[in-house]
Coordinates of N, CA, C and O in Angstrom, one line a residue:
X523 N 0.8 -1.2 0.0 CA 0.0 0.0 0.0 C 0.9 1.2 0.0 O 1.7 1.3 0.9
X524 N 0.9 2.3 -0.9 CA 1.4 3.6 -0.7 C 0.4 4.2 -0.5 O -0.7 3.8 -0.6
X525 N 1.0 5.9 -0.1 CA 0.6 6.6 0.6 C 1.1 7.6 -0.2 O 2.3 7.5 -0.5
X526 N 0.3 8.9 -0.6 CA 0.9 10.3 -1.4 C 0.4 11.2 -0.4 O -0.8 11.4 -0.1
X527 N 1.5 12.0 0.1 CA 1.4 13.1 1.0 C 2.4 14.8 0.3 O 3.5 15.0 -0.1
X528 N 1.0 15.6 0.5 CA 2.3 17.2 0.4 C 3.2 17.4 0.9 O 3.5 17.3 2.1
X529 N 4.0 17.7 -0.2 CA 5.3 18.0 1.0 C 5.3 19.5 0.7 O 4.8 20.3 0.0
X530 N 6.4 19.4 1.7 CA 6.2 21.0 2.2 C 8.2 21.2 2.2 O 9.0 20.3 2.1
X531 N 8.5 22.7 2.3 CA 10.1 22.8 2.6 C 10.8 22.2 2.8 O 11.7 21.8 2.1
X532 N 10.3 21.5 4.6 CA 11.5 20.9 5.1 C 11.4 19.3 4.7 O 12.1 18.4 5.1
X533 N 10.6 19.3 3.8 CA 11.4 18.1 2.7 C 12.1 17.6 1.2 O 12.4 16.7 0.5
X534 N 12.0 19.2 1.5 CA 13.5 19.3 0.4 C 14.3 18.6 0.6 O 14.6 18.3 -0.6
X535 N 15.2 17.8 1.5 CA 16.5 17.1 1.8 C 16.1 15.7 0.9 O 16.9 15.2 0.2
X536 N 14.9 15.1 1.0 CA 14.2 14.1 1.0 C 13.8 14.0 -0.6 O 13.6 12.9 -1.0
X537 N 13.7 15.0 -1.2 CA 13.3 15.3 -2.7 C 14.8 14.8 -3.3 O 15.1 14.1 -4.3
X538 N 15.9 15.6 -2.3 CA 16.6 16.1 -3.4 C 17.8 14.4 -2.9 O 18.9 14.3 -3.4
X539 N 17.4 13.7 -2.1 CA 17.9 12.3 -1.9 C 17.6 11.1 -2.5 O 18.2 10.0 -2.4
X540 N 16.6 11.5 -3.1 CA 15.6 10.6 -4.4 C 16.5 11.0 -5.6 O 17.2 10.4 -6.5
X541 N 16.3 12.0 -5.5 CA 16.7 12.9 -7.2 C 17.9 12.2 -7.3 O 18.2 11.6 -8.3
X542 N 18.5 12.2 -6.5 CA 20.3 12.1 -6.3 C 20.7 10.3 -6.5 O 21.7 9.9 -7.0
X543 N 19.8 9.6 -6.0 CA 19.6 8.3 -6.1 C 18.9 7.7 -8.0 O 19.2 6.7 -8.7
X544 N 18.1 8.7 -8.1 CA 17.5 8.4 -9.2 C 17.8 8.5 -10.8 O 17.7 8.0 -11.8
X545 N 18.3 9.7 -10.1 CA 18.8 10.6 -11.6 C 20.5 10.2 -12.3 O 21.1 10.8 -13.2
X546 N 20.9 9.2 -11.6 CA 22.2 8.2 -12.0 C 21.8 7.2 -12.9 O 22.1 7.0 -14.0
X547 N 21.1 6.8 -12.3 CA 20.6 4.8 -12.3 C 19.4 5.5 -13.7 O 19.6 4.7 -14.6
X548 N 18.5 6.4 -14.3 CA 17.8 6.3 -15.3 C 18.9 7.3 -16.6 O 18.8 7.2 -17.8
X549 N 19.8 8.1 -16.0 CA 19.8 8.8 -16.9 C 21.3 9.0 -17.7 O 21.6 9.9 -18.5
X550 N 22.2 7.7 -17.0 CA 23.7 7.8 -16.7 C 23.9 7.4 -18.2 O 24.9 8.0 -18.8
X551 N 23.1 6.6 -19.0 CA 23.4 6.2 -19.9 C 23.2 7.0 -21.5 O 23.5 6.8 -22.6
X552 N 22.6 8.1 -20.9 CA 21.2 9.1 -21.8 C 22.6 10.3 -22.0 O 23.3 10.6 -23.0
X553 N 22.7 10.9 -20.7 CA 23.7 11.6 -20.4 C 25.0 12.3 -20.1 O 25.3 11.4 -19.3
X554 N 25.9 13.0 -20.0 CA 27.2 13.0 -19.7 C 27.4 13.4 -18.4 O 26.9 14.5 -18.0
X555 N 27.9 12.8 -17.7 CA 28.2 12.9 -16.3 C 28.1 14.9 -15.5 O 27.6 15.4 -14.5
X556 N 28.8 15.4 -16.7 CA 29.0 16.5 -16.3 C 27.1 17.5 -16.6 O 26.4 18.3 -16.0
X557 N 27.0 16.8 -17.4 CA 25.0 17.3 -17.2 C 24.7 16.9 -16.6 O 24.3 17.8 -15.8
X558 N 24.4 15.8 -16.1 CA 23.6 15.0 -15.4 C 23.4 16.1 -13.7 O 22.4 16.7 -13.3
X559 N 24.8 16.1 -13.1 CA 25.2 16.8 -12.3 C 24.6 18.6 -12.5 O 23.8 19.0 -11.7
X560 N 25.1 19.1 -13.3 CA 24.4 20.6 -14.1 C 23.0 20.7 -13.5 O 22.5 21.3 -12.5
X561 N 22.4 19.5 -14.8 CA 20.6 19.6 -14.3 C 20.3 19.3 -12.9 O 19.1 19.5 -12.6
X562 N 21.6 18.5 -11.4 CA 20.7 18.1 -10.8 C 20.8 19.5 -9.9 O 19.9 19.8 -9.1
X563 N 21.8 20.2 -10.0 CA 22.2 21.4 -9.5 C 21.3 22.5 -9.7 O 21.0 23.3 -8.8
X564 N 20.7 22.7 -11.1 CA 19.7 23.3 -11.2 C 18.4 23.5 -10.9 O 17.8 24.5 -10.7
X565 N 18.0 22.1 -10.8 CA 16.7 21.9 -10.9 C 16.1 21.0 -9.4 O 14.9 20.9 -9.2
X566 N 17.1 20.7 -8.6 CA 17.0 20.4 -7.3 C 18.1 21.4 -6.2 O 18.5 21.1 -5.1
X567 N 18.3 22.3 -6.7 CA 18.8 23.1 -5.7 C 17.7 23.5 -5.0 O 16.5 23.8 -5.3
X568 N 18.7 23.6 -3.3 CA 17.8 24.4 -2.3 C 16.8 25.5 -2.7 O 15.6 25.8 -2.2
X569 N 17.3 26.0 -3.4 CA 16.5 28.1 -3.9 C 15.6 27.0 -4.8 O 14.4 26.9 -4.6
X570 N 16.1 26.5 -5.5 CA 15.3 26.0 -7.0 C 14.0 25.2 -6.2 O 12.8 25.5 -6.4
X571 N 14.2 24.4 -5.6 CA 13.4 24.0 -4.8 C 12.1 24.5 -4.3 O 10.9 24.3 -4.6
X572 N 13.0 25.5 -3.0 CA 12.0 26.6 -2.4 C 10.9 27.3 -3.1 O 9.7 27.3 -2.9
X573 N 11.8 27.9 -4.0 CA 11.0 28.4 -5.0 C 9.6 28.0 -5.5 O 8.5 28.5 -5.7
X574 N 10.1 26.8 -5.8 CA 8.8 26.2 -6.9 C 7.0 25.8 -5.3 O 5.8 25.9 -5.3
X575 N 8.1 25.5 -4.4 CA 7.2 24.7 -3.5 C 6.4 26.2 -2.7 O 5.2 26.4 -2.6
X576 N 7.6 27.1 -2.2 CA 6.6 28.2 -1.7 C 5.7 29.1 -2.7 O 5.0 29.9 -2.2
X577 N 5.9 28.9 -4.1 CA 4.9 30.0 -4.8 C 4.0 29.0 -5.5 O 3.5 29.1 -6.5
X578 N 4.1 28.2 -4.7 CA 3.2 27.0 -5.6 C 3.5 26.4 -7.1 O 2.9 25.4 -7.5
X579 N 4.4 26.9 -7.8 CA 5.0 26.9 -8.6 C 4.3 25.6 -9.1 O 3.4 25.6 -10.0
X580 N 5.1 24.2 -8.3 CA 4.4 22.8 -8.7 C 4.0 22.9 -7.4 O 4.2 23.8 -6.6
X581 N 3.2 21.5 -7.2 CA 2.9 21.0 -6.2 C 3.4 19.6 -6.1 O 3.1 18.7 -6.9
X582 N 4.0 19.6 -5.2 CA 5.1 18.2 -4.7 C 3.9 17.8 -3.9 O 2.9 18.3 -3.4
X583 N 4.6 16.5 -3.9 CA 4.0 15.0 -3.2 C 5.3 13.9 -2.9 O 6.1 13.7 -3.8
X584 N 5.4 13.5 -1.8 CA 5.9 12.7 -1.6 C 5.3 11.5 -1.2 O 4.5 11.5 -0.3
X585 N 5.8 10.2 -1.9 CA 5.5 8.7 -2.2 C 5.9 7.7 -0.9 O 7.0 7.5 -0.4
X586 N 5.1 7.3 -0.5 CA 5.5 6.8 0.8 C 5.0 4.5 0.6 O 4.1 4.0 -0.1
X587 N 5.5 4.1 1.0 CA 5.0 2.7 1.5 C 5.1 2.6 3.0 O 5.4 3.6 3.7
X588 N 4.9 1.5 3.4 CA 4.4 1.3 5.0 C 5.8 1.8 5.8 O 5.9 2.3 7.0
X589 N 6.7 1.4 5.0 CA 8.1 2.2 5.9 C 8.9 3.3 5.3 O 9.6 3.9 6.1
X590 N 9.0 3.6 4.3 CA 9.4 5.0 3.9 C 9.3 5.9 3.3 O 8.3 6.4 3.8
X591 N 9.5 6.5 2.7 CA 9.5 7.7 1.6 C 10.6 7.1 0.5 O 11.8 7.2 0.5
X592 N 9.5 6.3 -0.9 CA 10.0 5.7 -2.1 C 9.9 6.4 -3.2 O 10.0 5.8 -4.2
X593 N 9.5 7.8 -3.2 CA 9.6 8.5 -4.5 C 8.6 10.0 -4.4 O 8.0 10.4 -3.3
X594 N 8.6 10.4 -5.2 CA 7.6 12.4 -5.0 C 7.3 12.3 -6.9 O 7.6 11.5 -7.8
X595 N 6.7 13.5 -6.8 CA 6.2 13.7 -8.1 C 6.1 15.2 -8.1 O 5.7 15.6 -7.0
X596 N 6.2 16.1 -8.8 CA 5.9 17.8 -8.8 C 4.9 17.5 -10.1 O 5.0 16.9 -11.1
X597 N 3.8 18.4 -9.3 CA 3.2 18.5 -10.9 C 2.2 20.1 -10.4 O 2.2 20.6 -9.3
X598 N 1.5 20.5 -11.8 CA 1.2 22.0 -11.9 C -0.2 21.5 -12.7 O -0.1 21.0 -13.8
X599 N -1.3 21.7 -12.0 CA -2.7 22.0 -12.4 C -2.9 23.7 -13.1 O -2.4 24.7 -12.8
X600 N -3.9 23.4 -14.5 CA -4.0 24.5 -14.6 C -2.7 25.0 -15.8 O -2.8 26.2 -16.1
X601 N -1.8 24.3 -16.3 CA -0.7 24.6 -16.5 C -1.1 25.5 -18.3 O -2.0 25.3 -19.1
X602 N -0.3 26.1 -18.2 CA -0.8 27.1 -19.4 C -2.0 27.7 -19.5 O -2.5 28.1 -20.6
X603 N -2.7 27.9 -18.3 CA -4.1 28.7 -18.2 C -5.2 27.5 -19.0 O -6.3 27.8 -19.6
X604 N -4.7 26.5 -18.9 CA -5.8 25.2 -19.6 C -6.0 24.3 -18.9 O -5.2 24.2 -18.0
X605 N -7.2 23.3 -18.9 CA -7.4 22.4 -18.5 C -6.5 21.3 -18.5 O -6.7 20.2 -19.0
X606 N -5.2 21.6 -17.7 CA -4.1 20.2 -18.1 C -3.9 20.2 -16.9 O -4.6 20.9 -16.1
X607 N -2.9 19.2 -16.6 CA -2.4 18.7 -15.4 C -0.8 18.5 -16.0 O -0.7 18.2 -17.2
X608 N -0.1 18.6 -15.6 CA 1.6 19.0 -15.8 C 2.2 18.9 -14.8 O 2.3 19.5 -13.8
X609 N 3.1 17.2 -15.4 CA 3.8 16.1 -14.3 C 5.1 17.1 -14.9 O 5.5 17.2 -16.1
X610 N 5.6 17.5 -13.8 CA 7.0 17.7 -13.8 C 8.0 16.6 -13.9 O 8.8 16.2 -14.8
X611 N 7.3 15.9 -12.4 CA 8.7 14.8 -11.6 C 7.5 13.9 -11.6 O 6.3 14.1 -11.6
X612 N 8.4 12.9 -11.6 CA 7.9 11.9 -11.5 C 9.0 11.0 -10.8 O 9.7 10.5 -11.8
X613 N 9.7 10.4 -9.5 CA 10.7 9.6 -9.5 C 10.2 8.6 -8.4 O 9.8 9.0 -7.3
X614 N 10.4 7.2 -8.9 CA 10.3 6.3 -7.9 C 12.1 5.4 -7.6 O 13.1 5.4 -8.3
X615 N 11.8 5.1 -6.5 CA 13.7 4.8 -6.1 C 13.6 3.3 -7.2 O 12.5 2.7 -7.6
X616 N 14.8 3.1 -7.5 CA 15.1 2.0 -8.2 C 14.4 -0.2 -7.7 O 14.0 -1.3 -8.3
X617 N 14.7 0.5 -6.4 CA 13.6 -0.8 -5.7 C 12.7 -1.2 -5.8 O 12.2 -2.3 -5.4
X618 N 12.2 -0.2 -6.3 CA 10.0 0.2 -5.8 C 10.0 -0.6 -7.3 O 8.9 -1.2 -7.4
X619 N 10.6 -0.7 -8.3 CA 10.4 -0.9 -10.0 C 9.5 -2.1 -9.8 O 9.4 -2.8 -8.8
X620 N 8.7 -2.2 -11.0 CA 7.8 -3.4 -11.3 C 7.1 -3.9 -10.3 O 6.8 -5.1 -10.4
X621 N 6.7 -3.3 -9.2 CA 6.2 -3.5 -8.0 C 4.4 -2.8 -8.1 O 3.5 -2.8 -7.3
X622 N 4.5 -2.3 -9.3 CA 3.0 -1.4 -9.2 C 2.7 0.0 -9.2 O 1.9 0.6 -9.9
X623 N 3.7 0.4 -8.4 CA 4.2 1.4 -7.3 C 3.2 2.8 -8.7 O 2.2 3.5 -8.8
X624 N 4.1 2.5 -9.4 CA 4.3 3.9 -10.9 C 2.6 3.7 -10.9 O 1.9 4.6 -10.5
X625 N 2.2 2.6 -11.3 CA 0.7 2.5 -12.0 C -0.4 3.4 -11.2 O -1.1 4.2 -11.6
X626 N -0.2 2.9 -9.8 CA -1.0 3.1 -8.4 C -0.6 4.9 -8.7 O -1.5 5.6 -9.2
X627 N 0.6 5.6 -8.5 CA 0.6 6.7 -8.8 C 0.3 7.8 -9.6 O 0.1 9.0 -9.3
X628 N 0.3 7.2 -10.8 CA -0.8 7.9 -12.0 C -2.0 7.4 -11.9 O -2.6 8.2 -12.5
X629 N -2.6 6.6 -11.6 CA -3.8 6.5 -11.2 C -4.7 7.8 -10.0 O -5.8 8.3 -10.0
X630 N -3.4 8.0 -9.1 CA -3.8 9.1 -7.8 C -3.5 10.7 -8.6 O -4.0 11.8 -8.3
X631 N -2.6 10.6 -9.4 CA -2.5 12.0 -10.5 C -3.2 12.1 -11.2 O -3.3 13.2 -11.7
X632 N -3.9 11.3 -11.7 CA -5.8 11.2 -12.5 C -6.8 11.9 -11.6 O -7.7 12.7 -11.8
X633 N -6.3 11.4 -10.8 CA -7.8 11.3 -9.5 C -7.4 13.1 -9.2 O -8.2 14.1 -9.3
X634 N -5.9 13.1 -8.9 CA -5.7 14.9 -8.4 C -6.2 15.6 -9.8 O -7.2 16.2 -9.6
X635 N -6.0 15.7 -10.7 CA -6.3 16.4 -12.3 C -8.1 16.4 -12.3 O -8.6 17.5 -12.4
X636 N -8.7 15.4 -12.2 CA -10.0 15.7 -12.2 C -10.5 16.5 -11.1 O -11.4 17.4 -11.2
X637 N -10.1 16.2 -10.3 CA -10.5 17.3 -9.2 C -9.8 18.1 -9.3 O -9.7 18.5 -8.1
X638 N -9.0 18.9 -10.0 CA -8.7 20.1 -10.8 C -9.5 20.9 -11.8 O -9.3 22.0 -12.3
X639 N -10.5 19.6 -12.1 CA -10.9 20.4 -13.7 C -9.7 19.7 -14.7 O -10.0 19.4 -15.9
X640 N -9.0 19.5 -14.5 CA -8.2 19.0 -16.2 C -8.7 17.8 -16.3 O -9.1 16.9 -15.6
X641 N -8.6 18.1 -18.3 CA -9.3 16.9 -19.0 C -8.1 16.2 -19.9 O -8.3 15.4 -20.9
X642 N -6.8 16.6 -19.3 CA -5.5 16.0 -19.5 C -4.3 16.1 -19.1 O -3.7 17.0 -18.6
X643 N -3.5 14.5 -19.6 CA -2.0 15.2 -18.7 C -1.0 15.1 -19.7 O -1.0 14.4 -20.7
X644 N -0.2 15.8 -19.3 CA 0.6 15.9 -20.2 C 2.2 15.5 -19.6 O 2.2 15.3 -18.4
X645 N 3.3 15.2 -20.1 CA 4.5 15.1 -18.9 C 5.7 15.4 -20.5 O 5.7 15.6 -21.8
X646 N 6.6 15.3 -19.6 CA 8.3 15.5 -20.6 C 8.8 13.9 -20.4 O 8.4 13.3 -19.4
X647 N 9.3 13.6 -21.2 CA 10.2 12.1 -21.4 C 11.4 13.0 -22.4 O 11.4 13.7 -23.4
X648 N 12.5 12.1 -21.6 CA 14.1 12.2 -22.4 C 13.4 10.4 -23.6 O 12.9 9.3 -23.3
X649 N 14.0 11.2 -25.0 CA 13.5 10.9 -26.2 C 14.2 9.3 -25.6 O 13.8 8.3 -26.2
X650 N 14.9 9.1 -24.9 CA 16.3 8.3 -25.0 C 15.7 7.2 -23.3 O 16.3 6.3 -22.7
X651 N 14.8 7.6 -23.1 CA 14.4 7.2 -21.6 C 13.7 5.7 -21.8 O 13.2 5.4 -22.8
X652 N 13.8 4.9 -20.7 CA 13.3 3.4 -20.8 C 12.0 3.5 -20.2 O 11.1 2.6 -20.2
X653 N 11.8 5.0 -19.7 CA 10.4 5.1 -18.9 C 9.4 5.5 -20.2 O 8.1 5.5 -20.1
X654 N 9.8 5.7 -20.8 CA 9.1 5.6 -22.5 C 8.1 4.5 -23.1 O 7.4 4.8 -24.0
X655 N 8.1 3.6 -22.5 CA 7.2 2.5 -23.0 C 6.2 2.0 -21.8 O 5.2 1.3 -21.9
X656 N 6.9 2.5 -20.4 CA 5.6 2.2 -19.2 C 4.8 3.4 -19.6 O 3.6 3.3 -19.6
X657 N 5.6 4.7 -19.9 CA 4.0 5.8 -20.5 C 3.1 5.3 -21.4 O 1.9 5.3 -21.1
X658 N 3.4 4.8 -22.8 CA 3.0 4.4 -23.5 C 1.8 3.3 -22.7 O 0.6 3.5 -22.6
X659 N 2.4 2.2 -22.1 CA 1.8 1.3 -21.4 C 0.4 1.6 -20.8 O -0.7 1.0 -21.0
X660 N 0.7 2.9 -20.0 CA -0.6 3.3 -18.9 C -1.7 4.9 -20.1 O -2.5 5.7 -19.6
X661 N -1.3 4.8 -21.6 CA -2.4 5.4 -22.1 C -1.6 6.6 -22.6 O -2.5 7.1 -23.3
X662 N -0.5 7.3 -22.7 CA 0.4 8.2 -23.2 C 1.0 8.1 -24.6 O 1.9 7.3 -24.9
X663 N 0.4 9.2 -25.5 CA 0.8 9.4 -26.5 C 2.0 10.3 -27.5 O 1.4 10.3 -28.6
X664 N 2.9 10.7 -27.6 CA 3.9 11.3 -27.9 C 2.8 12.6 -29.0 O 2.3 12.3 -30.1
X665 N 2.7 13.7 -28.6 CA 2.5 14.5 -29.4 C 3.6 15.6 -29.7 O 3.5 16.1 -30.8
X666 N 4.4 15.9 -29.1 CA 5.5 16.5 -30.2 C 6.6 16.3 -29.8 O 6.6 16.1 -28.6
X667 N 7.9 16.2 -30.5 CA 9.0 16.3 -30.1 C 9.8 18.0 -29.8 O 9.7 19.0 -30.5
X668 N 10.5 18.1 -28.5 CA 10.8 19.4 -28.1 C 12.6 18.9 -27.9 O 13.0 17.8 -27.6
X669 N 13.5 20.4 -28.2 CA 14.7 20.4 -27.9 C 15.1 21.6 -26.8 O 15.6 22.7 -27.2
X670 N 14.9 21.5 -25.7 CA 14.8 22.6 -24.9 C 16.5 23.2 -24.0 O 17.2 22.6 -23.3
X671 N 16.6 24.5 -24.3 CA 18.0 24.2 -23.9 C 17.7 25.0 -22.8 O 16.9 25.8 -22.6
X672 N 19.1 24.2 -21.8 CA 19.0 25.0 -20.6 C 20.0 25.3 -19.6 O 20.0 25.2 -18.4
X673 N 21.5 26.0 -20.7 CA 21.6 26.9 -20.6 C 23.2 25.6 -20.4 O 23.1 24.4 -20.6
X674 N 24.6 26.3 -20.1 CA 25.6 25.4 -20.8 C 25.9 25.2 -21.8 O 27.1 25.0 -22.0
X675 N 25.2 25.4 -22.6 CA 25.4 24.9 -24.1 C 24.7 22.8 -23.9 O 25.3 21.8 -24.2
X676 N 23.3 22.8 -23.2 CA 22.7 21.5 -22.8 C 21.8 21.9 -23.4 O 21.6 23.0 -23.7
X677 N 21.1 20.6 -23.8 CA 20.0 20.1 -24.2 C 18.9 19.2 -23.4 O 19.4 18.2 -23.0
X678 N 17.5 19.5 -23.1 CA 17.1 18.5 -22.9 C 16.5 18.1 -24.7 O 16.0 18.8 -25.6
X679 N 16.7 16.7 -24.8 CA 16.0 15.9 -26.1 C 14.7 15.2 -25.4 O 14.8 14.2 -24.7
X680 N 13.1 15.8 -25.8 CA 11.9 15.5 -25.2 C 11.1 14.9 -25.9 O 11.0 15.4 -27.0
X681 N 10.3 13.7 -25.8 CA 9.0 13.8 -26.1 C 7.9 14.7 -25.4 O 8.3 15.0 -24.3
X682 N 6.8 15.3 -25.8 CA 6.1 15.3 -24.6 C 5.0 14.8 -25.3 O 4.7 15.0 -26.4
X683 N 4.5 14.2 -24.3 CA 3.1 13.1 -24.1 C 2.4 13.5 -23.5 O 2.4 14.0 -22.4
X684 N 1.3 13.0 -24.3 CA 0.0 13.7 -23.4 C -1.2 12.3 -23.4 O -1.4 11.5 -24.2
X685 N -1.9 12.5 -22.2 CA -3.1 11.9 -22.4 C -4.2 12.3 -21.4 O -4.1 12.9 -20.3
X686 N -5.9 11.7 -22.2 CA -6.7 12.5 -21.9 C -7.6 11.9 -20.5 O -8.1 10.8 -20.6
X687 N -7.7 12.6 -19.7 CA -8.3 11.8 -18.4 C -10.0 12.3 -18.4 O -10.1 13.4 -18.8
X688 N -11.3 11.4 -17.9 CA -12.1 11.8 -18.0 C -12.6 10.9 -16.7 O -12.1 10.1 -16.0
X689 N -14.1 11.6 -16.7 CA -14.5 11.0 -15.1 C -15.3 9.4 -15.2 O -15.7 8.8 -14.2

C-alpha cells in the first residue's frame, strides 16, 4: 500500500535524496556525467526547490510505502491557463520498479487532475528514456518532439506526451 502526501520545505532534503539516487541509475546512460550533475544542481537546488514549493510553482507529493518515503512527483494544475495537469517529476527509487508502485501513482495523479478540472496530462520524457514504453503502457501518447535548452550549451531531447483523463 502507498501513501501520497504534500510536502512541504522541510522536505526538500528528501526530494533532493531521491533525485540524487534516481537521476544516475535512469539517466547515466542518456547523459554525460557533467550534465547530469548541471541539471541536478539546477533543478534540485535548495532556492530552486523553495521556490517552486513556496509559490506553488508545482505542487510536490511525496511517495510513501508502510516504511518510507520511495519517490515524490511535482506536478502543476491549470498549466498554461488550460485544463491540463503538468507532471514535472515523477521519481520512484530503483527498488520500488515493477512492483505497481508507478501504476498506483498515476492513477492518484488522474484522480488529483480531475478534481482540478483538467481533461489532460501531459508530462516531458528524455526521447532516449526506458520510462518511454511504461507511458506508452498506462495510455500516453507522444504528441511532439521538443529540444529545450538549458543553458551550458545542454539540451534537454523530449517527447512530450499527453493523455486524456475523464471522469
Amino acid at each position: 500500500m502507498i501513501k501520497i502526501t504534500e510536502a512541504f520545505v522541510e522536505d526538500i532534503a528528501k526530494i533532493q535524496e531521491i533525485a540524487h539516487i534516481t537521476w544516475p541509475i535512469t539517466y547515466s546512460e542518456i547523459l554525460t556525467a557533467e550534465q547530469l550533475e548541471y541539471m541536478l544542481n539546477l533543478i534540485y537546488s535548495n532556492e530552486a526547490l523553495s521556490k517552486q514549493i513556496q509559490n506553488k510553482e508545482q505542487l510536490f507529493y511525496l511517495i510513501s510505502d508502510s516504511e518510507s518515503v520511495i519517490g515524490f512527483i511535482g506536478i502543476e494544475h491549470n498549466y498554461k491557463g488550460e485544463a491540463i495537469t503538468k507532471i514535472h517529476k515523477i521519481y520512484l527509487l530503483p527498488e520500488t520498479q515493477g512492483k505497481g508502485y508507478g501504476k498506483i501513482v498515476f492513477e492518484e495523479i488522474e484522480k488529483m487532475a480531475l478534481a482540478s478540472n483538467s481533461n489532460e496530462l501531459l508530462l516531458n520524457v528524455n526521447r532516449f528514456n526506458t520510462a518511454l514504453n511504461f507511458y506508452k503502457k498506462l495510455g500516453f501518447e507522444i504528441k511532439e518532439t521538443v529540444d529545450i535548452e538549458i543553458g551550458n550549451g545542454y539540451l534537454m531531447e523530449d517527447y512530450v506526451m499527453g493523455k486524456s483523463v475523464s471522469k
